[in-house]
Coordinates of C-alpha atoms and ligand atoms in Angstrom, one line a residue:
Chain S
M19 CA 18.8 16.3 -5.3
N20 CA 16.9 15.0 -2.3
M21 CA 15.2 11.7 -3.6
Q22 CA 14.4 9.2 -1.1
G23 CA 13.6 6.2 -1.2
T24 CA 14.3 2.8 -1.8
K25 CA 14.0 -0.6 -4.4
L26 CA 10.9 -1.9 -3.5
A27 CA 12.6 -5.2 -4.0
D28 CA 13.5 -5.0 -0.4
Y29 CA 10.0 -5.0 1.3
G30 CA 7.8 -7.5 2.2
F31 CA 4.1 -8.1 1.3
N32 CA 3.3 -7.2 5.0
T33 CA 5.1 -4.3 4.6
L34 CA 3.5 -3.1 1.4
S35 CA 0.4 -3.8 2.6
V36 CA 0.8 -1.0 5.0
H37 CA 3.3 1.6 3.1
A38 CA 3.1 1.1 -0.6
G39 CA 1.6 4.1 -2.3
A40 CA 1.3 6.3 0.9
A41 CA 3.7 8.6 1.6
P42 CA 3.3 12.0 4.2
D43 CA 1.3 14.9 3.0
P44 CA 4.0 17.4 1.4
T45 CA 1.8 20.0 2.5
T46 CA 1.1 19.4 6.0
G47 CA 2.7 16.2 6.8
A48 CA -0.3 14.1 7.7
R49 CA 0.8 10.7 8.0
A50 CA -2.3 8.5 7.6
T51 CA -3.5 9.0 3.4
P52 CA -5.6 12.1 3.8
I53 CA -9.3 11.8 2.1
Y54 CA -9.0 14.3 -0.6
Q55 CA -12.9 15.2 -0.7
T56 CA -12.9 17.5 -3.9
T57 CA -14.0 17.3 -7.3
S58 CA -11.5 19.4 -9.0
Y59 CA -8.0 20.7 -9.0
V60 CA -6.6 24.0 -9.9
F61 CA -4.3 24.8 -13.0
D62 CA -1.3 26.6 -12.8
D63 CA -1.6 28.3 -16.1
V64 CA -3.6 27.8 -19.3
D65 CA -0.4 25.5 -20.7
H66 CA -0.3 23.5 -17.5
A67 CA -3.9 22.8 -18.1
A68 CA -3.4 22.4 -22.0
S69 CA -0.6 19.5 -20.8
L70 CA -2.5 17.6 -18.2
F71 CA -5.4 17.6 -20.6
G72 CA -3.4 16.4 -23.3
L73 CA -1.9 13.6 -21.0
Q74 CA 1.7 15.5 -21.7
Q75 CA 2.0 15.5 -18.1
F76 CA 0.3 13.4 -15.3
G77 CA -1.6 15.3 -12.8
N78 CA -5.1 15.6 -10.9
I79 CA -8.1 17.4 -13.1
Y80 CA -11.3 15.9 -11.8
T81 CA -12.3 13.3 -9.5
R82 CA -14.1 11.2 -12.1
I83 CA -10.6 10.6 -13.4
G84 CA -8.6 10.6 -10.7
N85 CA -7.9 11.4 -7.3
P86 CA -5.0 11.8 -4.9
T87 CA -6.5 9.1 -2.2
Q88 CA -7.8 7.0 -5.0
A89 CA -4.1 7.2 -6.2
V90 CA -2.7 5.7 -3.2
L91 CA -5.1 2.7 -3.3
E92 CA -3.9 2.3 -6.7
E93 CA 0.2 2.1 -6.4
R94 CA -0.7 0.1 -3.1
V95 CA -2.7 -2.5 -5.1
A96 CA -0.3 -2.6 -8.1
A97 CA 2.3 -3.3 -5.8
L98 CA 1.2 -5.9 -4.0
E99 CA 0.0 -7.5 -7.2
G100 CA 3.5 -6.8 -8.4
G101 CA 1.9 -4.9 -11.6
T102 CA 3.0 -1.7 -12.9
A103 CA 0.1 0.5 -12.4
A104 CA -3.6 -0.1 -11.3
L105 CA -6.8 1.9 -11.9
A106 CA -9.7 2.1 -9.0
A107 CA -13.2 2.3 -10.5
A108 CA -16.5 2.6 -8.5
S109 CA -17.2 -1.3 -8.1
G110 CA -15.6 -4.4 -9.4
H111 CA -18.3 -4.9 -11.9
G112 CA -17.4 -1.3 -12.6
A113 CA -13.4 -2.2 -13.2
Q114 CA -15.0 -5.1 -15.4
L115 CA -17.2 -2.8 -17.9
L116 CA -13.9 -0.5 -18.2
C117 CA -11.5 -3.4 -18.7
F118 CA -13.6 -5.0 -21.6
H119 CA -14.4 -1.4 -22.9
S120 CA -10.3 -1.2 -23.7
L121 CA -10.6 -4.2 -25.3
M122 CA -13.4 -5.0 -27.3
Q123 CA -15.5 -3.4 -30.3
P124 CA -18.9 -4.6 -31.3
G125 CA -19.2 -7.8 -32.8
D126 CA -15.9 -9.6 -30.6
E127 CA -15.9 -11.9 -28.4
F128 CA -13.9 -13.0 -25.0
I129 CA -14.2 -16.4 -23.6
A130 CA -14.9 -16.9 -19.8
S131 CA -14.7 -19.7 -17.2
R132 CA -18.5 -20.7 -16.4
Q133 CA -17.1 -21.6 -13.1
L134 CA -17.7 -17.0 -12.2
Y135 CA -19.4 -15.1 -9.7
G136 CA -23.3 -14.9 -10.8
G137 CA -23.2 -11.4 -11.0
S138 CA -20.5 -11.5 -13.7
V139 CA -22.1 -14.6 -15.5
N140 CA -25.0 -11.8 -16.0
Q141 CA -23.3 -9.2 -16.9
F142 CA -21.1 -10.8 -19.7
G143 CA -24.2 -12.7 -20.7
Q144 CA -26.6 -9.8 -20.5
A145 CA -25.5 -6.5 -20.1
F146 CA -22.5 -6.8 -22.5
K147 CA -24.9 -8.2 -25.5
N148 CA -26.1 -4.9 -25.9
F149 CA -22.7 -3.2 -26.6
G150 CA -22.2 -6.4 -29.0
W151 CA -19.5 -7.8 -27.0
N152 CA -20.3 -11.5 -27.5
V153 CA -18.8 -14.2 -24.3
K154 CA -18.6 -17.9 -25.1
W155 CA -18.5 -19.8 -21.7
A156 CA -15.6 -22.9 -21.2
D157 CA -15.2 -25.4 -18.3
G158 CA -12.7 -23.5 -15.5
R159 CA -11.7 -26.9 -15.0
D160 CA -10.3 -28.0 -18.6
P161 CA -8.0 -25.5 -20.1
E162 CA -8.4 -27.3 -23.6
S163 CA -12.5 -26.5 -23.0
F164 CA -10.7 -22.7 -23.8
R165 CA -8.7 -23.6 -26.8
R166 CA -11.4 -25.1 -28.6
L167 CA -13.5 -21.6 -28.8
V168 CA -11.1 -19.5 -29.5
H169 CA -10.7 -17.8 -33.4
A170 CA -10.1 -14.5 -34.9
K171 CA -12.8 -12.4 -33.0
T172 CA -11.9 -13.2 -29.7
K173 CA -9.7 -10.9 -28.0
A174 CA -9.7 -12.0 -24.4
I175 CA -10.0 -14.8 -21.6
F176 CA -11.5 -14.3 -18.3
I177 CA -11.2 -16.5 -15.4
E178 CA -11.9 -16.2 -11.5
S179 CA -8.4 -17.1 -9.9
I180 CA -10.7 -19.0 -6.8
A181 CA -14.3 -18.8 -8.1
N182 CA -17.1 -17.7 -6.4
P183 CA -19.0 -19.6 -4.6
G184 CA -17.7 -23.0 -6.1
G185 CA -14.3 -22.5 -4.3
V186 CA -12.8 -24.1 -7.3
V187 CA -8.9 -23.3 -7.6
I188 CA -8.5 -22.7 -11.4
D189 CA -5.2 -23.8 -13.4
I190 CA -4.1 -20.0 -14.4
E191 CA -0.9 -21.1 -15.7
A192 CA -2.2 -23.6 -18.1
I193 CA -4.8 -21.6 -19.2
S194 CA -2.2 -18.3 -19.7
A195 CA -0.6 -20.8 -22.3
V196 CA -3.7 -20.8 -24.4
A197 CA -3.9 -16.7 -24.1
R198 CA -0.7 -16.5 -24.8
E199 CA -0.6 -18.8 -27.9
A200 CA -3.7 -17.2 -28.8
G201 CA -2.1 -13.7 -28.9
I202 CA -4.6 -12.7 -26.2
P203 CA -4.6 -11.2 -23.0
L204 CA -5.6 -13.6 -20.1
I205 CA -7.6 -11.6 -17.3
V206 CA -8.1 -13.0 -14.0
D207 CA -10.4 -11.8 -11.2
N208 CA -8.5 -12.8 -8.1
T209 CA -11.1 -11.1 -5.7
L210 CA -11.6 -14.1 -3.9
A211 CA -8.0 -14.9 -3.4
T212 CA -6.4 -11.9 -3.1
P213 CA -2.6 -11.4 -3.6
Y214 CA -2.0 -12.3 -0.5
L215 CA -3.0 -16.0 -1.3
V216 CA -2.6 -15.9 -5.4
R217 CA -0.7 -13.2 -7.4
P218 CA -2.1 -14.2 -10.9
I219 CA 0.8 -12.0 -13.0
E220 CA 3.2 -14.6 -11.8
W221 CA 1.5 -17.2 -13.1
G222 CA 1.0 -15.4 -16.7
A223 CA -2.1 -13.0 -15.8
D224 CA -1.8 -9.7 -17.9
I225 CA -4.5 -8.2 -16.4
V226 CA -5.4 -8.6 -12.7
L227 CA -9.3 -7.6 -11.6
H228 CA -10.4 -7.3 -8.2
S229 CA -14.0 -6.2 -6.5
M230 CA -12.1 -4.8 -3.4
T231 CA -15.7 -5.2 -1.9
K232 CA -14.5 -8.1 -0.6
F233 CA -11.3 -9.2 0.9
L234 CA -9.0 -6.5 0.2
G235 CA -11.1 -4.2 2.2
G236 CA -12.2 -6.4 4.0
H237 CA -14.8 -4.9 6.4
G238 CA -17.7 -5.0 4.8
N239 CA -18.2 -1.3 4.3
S240 CA -17.5 0.1 1.0
I241 CA -17.7 -1.0 -2.8
G242 CA -15.3 -0.8 -5.0
G243 CA -13.1 -2.4 -8.0
M244 CA -10.0 -2.2 -9.1
I245 CA -7.8 -2.7 -12.4
V246 CA -4.1 -4.1 -12.2
D247 CA -1.9 -3.9 -15.6
A248 CA 0.9 -6.3 -15.3
G249 CA 2.3 -4.4 -18.4
T250 CA 3.3 -7.5 -19.9
F251 CA 0.9 -7.7 -23.4
D252 CA 2.5 -6.5 -26.5
W253 CA -0.5 -4.2 -27.6
S254 CA 0.6 -3.1 -30.7
R255 CA 2.0 -6.9 -32.4
T256 CA -1.4 -6.7 -34.2
K257 CA -4.0 -3.9 -34.7
K258 CA -6.7 -6.2 -33.0
Y259 CA -6.9 -3.6 -30.2
P260 CA -7.3 -0.2 -31.6
M261 CA -8.3 1.8 -28.7
L262 CA -4.5 0.9 -27.5
S263 CA -2.5 0.9 -30.4
E264 CA -3.9 3.5 -33.2
P265 CA -4.4 7.2 -32.9
C266 CA -6.5 8.4 -30.3
P267 CA -9.0 10.6 -31.6
S268 CA -9.5 12.3 -28.5
Y269 CA -6.3 12.9 -27.5
H270 CA -4.7 14.6 -30.6
G271 CA -3.6 11.5 -32.5
I272 CA -1.7 10.2 -29.3
K273 CA -1.3 6.2 -29.7
M274 CA -1.5 4.8 -26.4
H275 CA 0.8 1.8 -25.9
E276 CA 3.7 3.9 -28.0
T277 CA 3.0 6.7 -25.3
F278 CA 2.7 4.7 -22.2
G279 CA 4.1 1.2 -22.7
D280 CA 3.9 -1.1 -20.1
M281 CA 1.3 1.0 -18.2
A282 CA -0.6 1.6 -21.4
F283 CA -4.0 -0.7 -20.3
A284 CA -4.0 1.3 -16.9
I285 CA -3.9 4.4 -18.6
T286 CA -6.6 3.5 -21.5
C287 CA -9.4 2.3 -19.0
R288 CA -8.7 5.4 -17.0
V289 CA -8.3 8.2 -19.7
L290 CA -11.0 6.5 -22.2
G291 CA -12.7 4.2 -20.1
L292 CA -13.3 6.2 -16.9
R293 CA -13.3 9.4 -18.4
D294 CA -16.2 8.7 -20.7
L295 CA -18.3 5.9 -18.6
G296 CA -18.0 7.5 -15.4
P297 CA -17.7 4.8 -12.7
A298 CA -15.4 6.8 -10.2
I299 CA -14.6 5.5 -6.7
S300 CA -15.2 7.9 -3.9
P301 CA -12.3 9.4 -2.2
F302 CA -13.8 8.6 1.2
N303 CA -14.6 4.6 -0.1
A304 CA -11.0 4.6 -1.2
Y305 CA -10.0 5.7 2.2
L306 CA -11.8 2.7 3.9
L307 CA -10.5 0.3 1.2
L308 CA -6.9 1.4 2.0
T309 CA -7.2 1.3 5.9
G310 CA -8.4 -2.4 5.3
I311 CA -5.5 -3.1 3.2
E312 CA -3.0 -2.4 5.7
T313 CA -4.5 -5.5 7.6
L314 CA -4.8 -7.7 4.7
P315 CA -2.1 -10.3 5.7
L316 CA -3.4 -10.6 9.4
R317 CA -7.2 -11.4 8.3
M318 CA -6.2 -13.3 5.3
Q319 CA -4.5 -16.1 7.8
K320 CA -7.3 -16.0 10.4
H321 CA -9.7 -16.1 7.8
C322 CA -8.3 -19.2 5.8
E323 CA -7.3 -20.6 9.7
N324 CA -11.3 -20.3 10.6
A325 CA -12.2 -21.6 7.1
R326 CA -10.2 -24.8 7.3
A327 CA -11.2 -25.9 10.8
V328 CA -15.0 -25.1 9.6
A329 CA -14.8 -27.4 6.6
Q330 CA -12.8 -29.8 8.2
H331 CA -16.0 -30.0 10.6
L332 CA -18.9 -30.0 8.3
S333 CA -17.5 -32.6 6.1
R334 CA -18.0 -34.7 9.2
H335 CA -21.4 -33.6 9.7
P336 CA -24.1 -36.1 9.3
K337 CA -26.5 -33.2 7.7
V338 CA -24.0 -32.6 5.5
S339 CA -23.9 -34.4 2.0
W340 CA -20.5 -33.0 0.9
V341 CA -17.6 -29.6 1.4
S342 CA -16.2 -28.1 -1.4
Y343 CA -13.3 -26.4 -0.2
A344 CA -9.8 -27.1 -1.9
N345 CA -7.8 -27.1 1.5
L346 CA -9.5 -30.4 2.3
P347 CA -7.2 -33.2 0.8
N348 CA -9.9 -35.5 -0.7
D349 CA -11.1 -32.1 -2.9
P350 CA -10.9 -32.5 -6.7
C351 CA -8.9 -29.0 -6.3
Y352 CA -6.3 -30.1 -3.8
G353 CA -3.5 -30.3 -6.0
L354 CA -4.3 -26.8 -7.6
A355 CA -4.6 -25.2 -4.3
Q356 CA -1.4 -27.1 -3.2
T357 CA 0.4 -25.2 -6.3
Y358 CA -1.3 -21.8 -6.8
C359 CA -2.1 -21.1 -3.1
P360 CA -0.3 -22.9 -0.6
K361 CA -0.8 -20.5 2.2
G362 CA -4.9 -21.8 2.1
A363 CA -7.6 -21.6 -0.4
G364 CA -9.5 -18.8 0.8
A365 CA -12.8 -18.3 3.2
V366 CA -15.5 -18.9 0.9
F367 CA -16.7 -22.3 0.1
T368 CA -19.6 -24.2 -0.2
F369 CA -21.6 -27.2 1.0
G370 CA -24.5 -28.9 0.4
V371 CA -27.3 -30.1 3.1
R372 CA -29.0 -33.1 3.4
G373 CA -32.8 -32.2 2.4
G374 CA -31.8 -29.8 -0.6
Y375 CA -34.0 -26.4 -1.3
E376 CA -35.8 -26.3 1.4
A377 CA -33.3 -27.4 4.0
G378 CA -30.5 -25.1 2.7
V379 CA -33.2 -22.2 3.2
K380 CA -34.0 -23.3 7.0
L381 CA -30.4 -23.3 7.5
V382 CA -29.7 -19.5 6.7
N383 CA -33.2 -18.5 8.6
S384 CA -31.9 -20.7 11.7
V385 CA -28.3 -19.2 12.2
K386 CA -27.6 -16.3 14.5
L387 CA -24.2 -15.1 14.2
F388 CA -23.8 -15.8 10.1
S389 CA -25.8 -12.9 8.2
H390 CA -27.5 -13.8 5.5
L391 CA -26.2 -11.5 2.8
A392 CA -25.2 -11.9 -0.4
N393 CA -21.8 -10.8 -0.4
V394 CA -18.6 -12.5 0.8
G395 CA -15.1 -10.9 2.4
D396 CA -16.4 -9.4 5.5
T397 CA -14.8 -9.5 8.9
R398 CA -17.7 -11.0 10.0
S399 CA -19.4 -14.8 8.8
L400 CA -21.4 -14.6 6.2
I401 CA -24.1 -17.3 4.6
I402 CA -26.3 -17.8 2.0
H403 CA -28.1 -19.9 -0.5
P404 CA -27.4 -19.3 -3.8
A405 CA -30.3 -20.8 -5.6
S406 CA -32.4 -18.6 -3.8
T407 CA -30.7 -15.7 -3.8
T408 CA -27.9 -14.5 -6.1
H409 CA -28.1 -17.5 -8.8
R410 CA -32.1 -17.2 -8.7
Q411 CA -31.6 -15.6 -12.3
L412 CA -30.1 -17.7 -13.8
T413 CA -31.2 -21.2 -15.7
D414 CA -30.9 -24.6 -13.5
D415 CA -28.2 -25.8 -16.3
Q416 CA -26.3 -22.3 -15.5
K417 CA -26.7 -22.8 -11.6
T418 CA -25.2 -26.1 -11.8
H419 CA -22.4 -25.0 -14.0
A420 CA -21.9 -22.0 -11.6
G421 CA -21.7 -24.3 -8.7
A422 CA -25.2 -23.2 -7.3
G423 CA -27.5 -26.1 -7.2
P424 CA -30.4 -26.3 -4.7
D425 CA -29.0 -28.1 -1.9
V426 CA -25.8 -25.8 -2.1
V427 CA -24.9 -23.2 0.8
R428 CA -22.1 -20.9 0.5
V429 CA -20.2 -19.1 3.7
S430 CA -17.7 -16.6 3.6
I431 CA -15.6 -17.2 6.7
G432 CA -15.3 -14.3 9.5
I433 CA -12.4 -13.4 11.8
E434 CA -14.6 -14.4 14.7
D435 CA -13.6 -17.2 17.3
V436 CA -13.8 -20.2 15.4
A437 CA -15.6 -21.9 18.0
D438 CA -18.4 -19.7 17.9
I439 CA -19.1 -20.0 14.3
I440 CA -19.0 -23.8 14.2
S441 CA -21.4 -24.0 16.9
D442 CA -23.4 -21.6 15.2
L443 CA -23.5 -23.8 12.3
D444 CA -24.1 -27.1 14.4
Q445 CA -27.4 -25.1 15.7
G446 CA -28.1 -24.0 12.6
L447 CA -28.0 -27.3 10.8
A448 CA -30.2 -29.2 13.9
A449 CA -33.0 -26.3 13.8
Chain X
M10 CA 15.7 -5.0 -19.4
P11 CA 18.9 -3.8 -18.3
E12 CA 19.0 -3.3 -14.3
Y13 CA 20.0 0.3 -12.9
S14 CA 20.2 0.7 -9.1
D15 CA 18.2 3.9 -8.1
D16 CA 20.8 5.8 -6.8
V17 CA 22.4 5.5 -10.1
I18 CA 19.7 7.0 -12.3
K19 CA 19.1 9.6 -9.2
K20 CA 22.4 10.7 -9.8
V21 CA 21.7 11.5 -13.2
L22 CA 18.4 13.3 -13.4
G23 CA 19.9 15.2 -9.9
S24 CA 23.2 16.2 -11.5
V25 CA 22.4 16.8 -15.4
K26 CA 21.3 20.5 -16.3
T27 CA 21.7 20.5 -20.4
I28 CA 19.9 17.2 -22.3
A29 CA 20.1 17.4 -25.9
I30 CA 17.3 15.3 -27.3
V31 CA 17.8 13.0 -30.3
G32 CA 15.0 12.4 -32.6
V33 CA 12.5 14.5 -31.2
S34 CA 9.7 15.0 -33.1
A35 CA 7.8 18.1 -33.8
S36 CA 3.9 16.3 -33.2
E37 CA 2.5 17.0 -30.0
A38 CA 1.0 13.4 -30.0
K39 CA 4.8 11.5 -29.8
P40 CA 6.2 10.6 -26.7
S41 CA 9.6 12.7 -28.0
H42 CA 7.8 15.6 -27.8
F43 CA 6.0 15.0 -24.5
V44 CA 9.4 14.0 -23.1
M45 CA 11.2 17.6 -23.9
K46 CA 8.0 19.1 -22.9
Y47 CA 7.9 17.6 -19.6
M48 CA 11.9 18.0 -18.9
Q49 CA 11.4 21.5 -19.8
G50 CA 9.0 22.0 -17.2
K51 CA 10.9 20.8 -14.6
R52 CA 13.9 23.0 -15.4
Y53 CA 16.4 21.0 -17.8
R54 CA 17.3 22.9 -20.9
C55 CA 16.4 20.9 -23.8
I56 CA 17.9 21.1 -27.1
P57 CA 16.3 19.3 -29.8
V58 CA 18.3 17.5 -32.1
N59 CA 16.5 16.6 -35.6
P60 CA 18.3 16.4 -39.2
G61 CA 14.4 16.9 -40.6
L62 CA 13.7 20.3 -38.4
A63 CA 17.2 21.5 -38.6
G64 CA 17.1 25.5 -37.9
K65 CA 13.6 25.5 -36.8
T66 CA 12.2 26.5 -33.7
L67 CA 10.4 23.5 -31.3
L68 CA 9.3 24.4 -27.7
G69 CA 11.0 27.8 -27.9
E70 CA 14.7 26.1 -28.9
T71 CA 16.5 25.9 -31.9
V72 CA 16.6 22.6 -33.5
Y73 CA 20.4 20.9 -34.7
P74 CA 21.0 18.7 -37.4
D75 CA 23.0 16.7 -35.2
L76 CA 25.1 16.6 -32.1
K77 CA 28.3 17.6 -33.4
S78 CA 26.5 21.3 -34.7
I79 CA 25.5 22.0 -30.7
P80 CA 27.8 25.2 -30.3
F81 CA 27.8 24.7 -26.4
P82 CA 28.4 21.3 -24.4
V83 CA 25.8 19.2 -23.3
D84 CA 25.5 17.0 -20.1
M85 CA 23.4 14.3 -21.5
V86 CA 21.8 13.1 -25.0
D87 CA 18.9 11.3 -24.7
I88 CA 18.5 9.1 -28.0
F89 CA 14.7 8.1 -29.4
R90 CA 16.1 6.4 -32.3
N91 CA 16.2 2.5 -33.2
S92 CA 18.6 0.4 -31.1
E93 CA 21.3 0.3 -34.1
A94 CA 21.1 4.1 -35.1
A95 CA 21.5 4.6 -31.6
G96 CA 25.3 3.6 -31.5
Q97 CA 26.6 6.3 -33.7
V98 CA 24.8 8.8 -31.7
S99 CA 26.2 7.3 -28.7
D100 CA 29.7 7.7 -30.3
D101 CA 29.1 11.2 -31.0
A102 CA 27.8 12.1 -27.3
V103 CA 31.3 11.2 -26.7
A104 CA 32.8 12.9 -29.4
I105 CA 31.0 16.1 -28.1
G106 CA 32.0 15.5 -24.5
A107 CA 28.9 14.6 -22.9
K108 CA 28.5 13.1 -19.8
V109 CA 25.9 10.8 -19.7
V110 CA 24.2 8.7 -22.8
W111 CA 20.2 7.8 -22.1
M112 CA 18.4 5.2 -24.4
Q113 CA 15.0 5.6 -24.5
L114 CA 12.3 2.9 -23.8
G115 CA 12.8 0.1 -26.1
V116 CA 16.2 1.5 -27.1
V117 CA 19.5 -1.1 -26.4
N118 CA 22.9 -1.1 -27.9
A119 CA 25.4 -2.8 -26.0
A120 CA 28.5 -2.4 -27.7
A121 CA 27.9 1.3 -28.0
A122 CA 27.0 1.6 -24.0
A123 CA 30.5 -0.2 -23.8
R124 CA 32.2 2.1 -25.8
A125 CA 30.3 5.2 -23.9
E126 CA 31.2 4.0 -20.8
S127 CA 34.8 3.2 -21.1
A128 CA 35.0 6.9 -22.1
G129 CA 34.2 7.5 -19.1
L130 CA 30.5 8.3 -19.4
T131 CA 27.7 6.9 -17.6
V132 CA 24.5 5.2 -20.0
I133 CA 21.1 4.4 -19.1
M134 CA 19.4 2.3 -21.8
D135 CA 16.0 0.7 -22.0
R136 CA 14.3 3.7 -19.6
C137 CA 12.3 6.8 -19.8
P138 CA 13.6 10.2 -18.6
K139 CA 10.5 11.2 -18.3
M140 CA 9.0 8.1 -16.1
E141 CA 12.1 8.1 -14.0
Y142 CA 11.6 11.6 -12.9
S143 CA 7.7 11.2 -12.4
R144 CA 8.9 8.1 -10.4
F145 CA 11.6 9.8 -7.9
S146 CA 8.6 12.5 -7.8
G147 CA 6.0 11.2 -6.3
E148 CA 4.0 12.1 -9.7
F149 CA 4.1 8.7 -11.0
G150 CA 1.3 7.9 -8.0
W151 CA -1.0 10.1 -9.5
V152 CA -1.9 8.0 -12.2
G153 CA -1.6 4.7 -10.1
R154 CA 2.0 3.5 -11.2
N155 CA 3.9 0.9 -9.1
S156 CA 6.9 3.7 -8.6
R157 CA 8.9 0.7 -6.3
I158 CA 9.6 3.4 -3.9
I159 CA 8.2 3.8 -0.2
D160 CA 9.0 7.1 1.6
N161 CA 9.0 7.9 5.2
R162 CA 9.3 11.7 5.2
R163 CA 7.3 14.3 3.1
K164 CA 9.0 15.9 -0.3
I165 CA 11.7 18.6 0.7
L166 CA 10.5 21.4 -1.7
G167 CA 13.1 23.5 -2.9
A168 CA 16.0 21.2 -3.2
G169 CA 17.0 20.2 -6.8
R170 CA 16.3 21.0 -10.2
A171 CA 12.3 20.5 -10.1
A172 CA 11.7 21.7 -7.2
L173 CA 9.5 24.5 -7.9
A174 CA 6.5 25.3 -5.5
R175 CA 4.1 25.3 -8.1
D176 CA 5.1 21.4 -9.0
A177 CA 4.3 20.3 -5.2
I178 CA 1.9 22.3 -3.4
G179 CA -1.6 20.9 -3.4
K180 CA -1.1 18.3 -5.6
G181 CA -1.3 15.3 -2.7
K182 CA 2.2 14.0 -3.3
G183 CA 4.7 16.5 -3.5
T184 CA 7.9 16.8 -5.6
L185 CA 11.7 16.5 -5.3
Ligands
PLP506 C1 -15.4 -12.6 -8.2 C2 -16.4 -11.2 -7.7 N1 -16.1 -10.5 -9.2 C3 -17.0 -9.8 -9.0 C4 -17.7 -8.8 -7.9 C5 -18.3 -7.6 -8.8 O1 -18.1 -6.6 -7.7 P1 -18.6 -5.4 -7.2 O2 -19.9 -5.8 -6.0 O3 -17.8 -4.8 -6.3 O4 -19.3 -4.8 -8.2 C6 -17.9 -9.7 -7.2 C7 -19.0 -9.7 -6.0 O5 -19.7 -10.3 -5.6 C8 -17.1 -11.3 -7.1 O6 -17.4 -12.1 -5.8

């Protein structure tokens, strides 16, 4: 029997970034992963179709449920994170929706860190309320604040590894201990760190989420999200997660955890979430994101190197009152950054401009190289004044908690020449 | 979880032809049923064993009450029983001359495994043959499974038990 292949443990992170999940196309020999731009796939016969629809056999049915280009991307990210399986979605927010849909019933609660991307604060606090899913807010810097909020209806804990926009590094291991004691999964949004900097599963995460829109894709050209199943959580220990542990009416009564074992969560999000809610990624976006990931380690090195130099420069700048970047030795997160992300604290950070709201607005209006837009994790350097844009909808209290007060400017440092990045900020601050 | 090299598992799946599936369920919703149907699709002959279904037909094959009642040799015994019950089944597998004892995910009986190994059998525990087959054939990647395999050649069609062209053509990731 001709079975190629070697154990993955033999490969390092750079190799996985280029190769994991991909193999030459069996029909054509094409070496780059083809874009399977198709909606549907033929069945060999009625029995084959029945096996696929009944989940008795894996295979392609319809691109809302899965696609071969997407599948390579999923396996690649699962490998980089050290998970058992993964599921891509149309966006990071789509991935979050699918993730909670598999966990929550109306009236259930989950606990989230306040230190989150503003869009996630909205999704959890507003949109999810319509489903009867209730969020309780804890302080990401204080693991005990999560413990105090746990009770019978709590189904999960959600944190970001490096929080957007504040650049706060979260103590994943301490919070995972709270989740384990409570018998609930820990979900970590690893968007800003990427698995190059932090691998949350190694610190106790049960589910890892990504907005691949950011550093994973890395080129600011495609929206996409990912759910990675660590395979660590025992979904059948209680009846708290009926979608995973109880017979499933739309699949002849199969039980997802019993049938799919350590990849039950990823499969449930696909065959019950993606199938029925529909936020599928396009094959073309999957292709662009996959191509981006091939250079993830190289880009992240450069992003982090540039970010550190820019943060150091700003911390000495007379027009800057503070810089929140976990790789600066006097930062409150410096110790956590040394533990969780010794290779760098990412490339997104905030600083305070002297002169408050108006000074922040003036800076974003004056820069010439930085792009003023609502994204992070592009090859290009990006800048935004959250109080007047992304975090505008939040109350003043929420803004401050989310690290988006009136003087706060957020930058995402690109991979241009660092001297050019610094001189653009200097001229903008002088304006 | 016991550790097995990919080579050991590949050798098992590449050499056995007949698999007795002990504890197989008649319910289409049960993993044991999935496994039998899937392995049949890959051209393994699967013999169902379940005393409660003895004499009936399951997926086109006669069900036997136990291994010793099967009137012809089987190469591998796949055990869907709890770890304790797996001990007797494993001993029966030795007695009927099987070459491989395979205990399903979650099933581990080290003492029985040692007895089978000293009788010259290969023993795999706490694994699923369907999952392993899917992993090596590339099918696992279709659902985003981390196969832990990197492959620089296209899969060669027509070699091995599963290598029906229908399994490979047009599905993006090929087969064995
Ligand atoms: C940390 C984080 N999580 C999730 C998201 C949402 O992802 P998407 O925009 O791909 O829906 C973002 C987007 O900014 C983010 O920064």
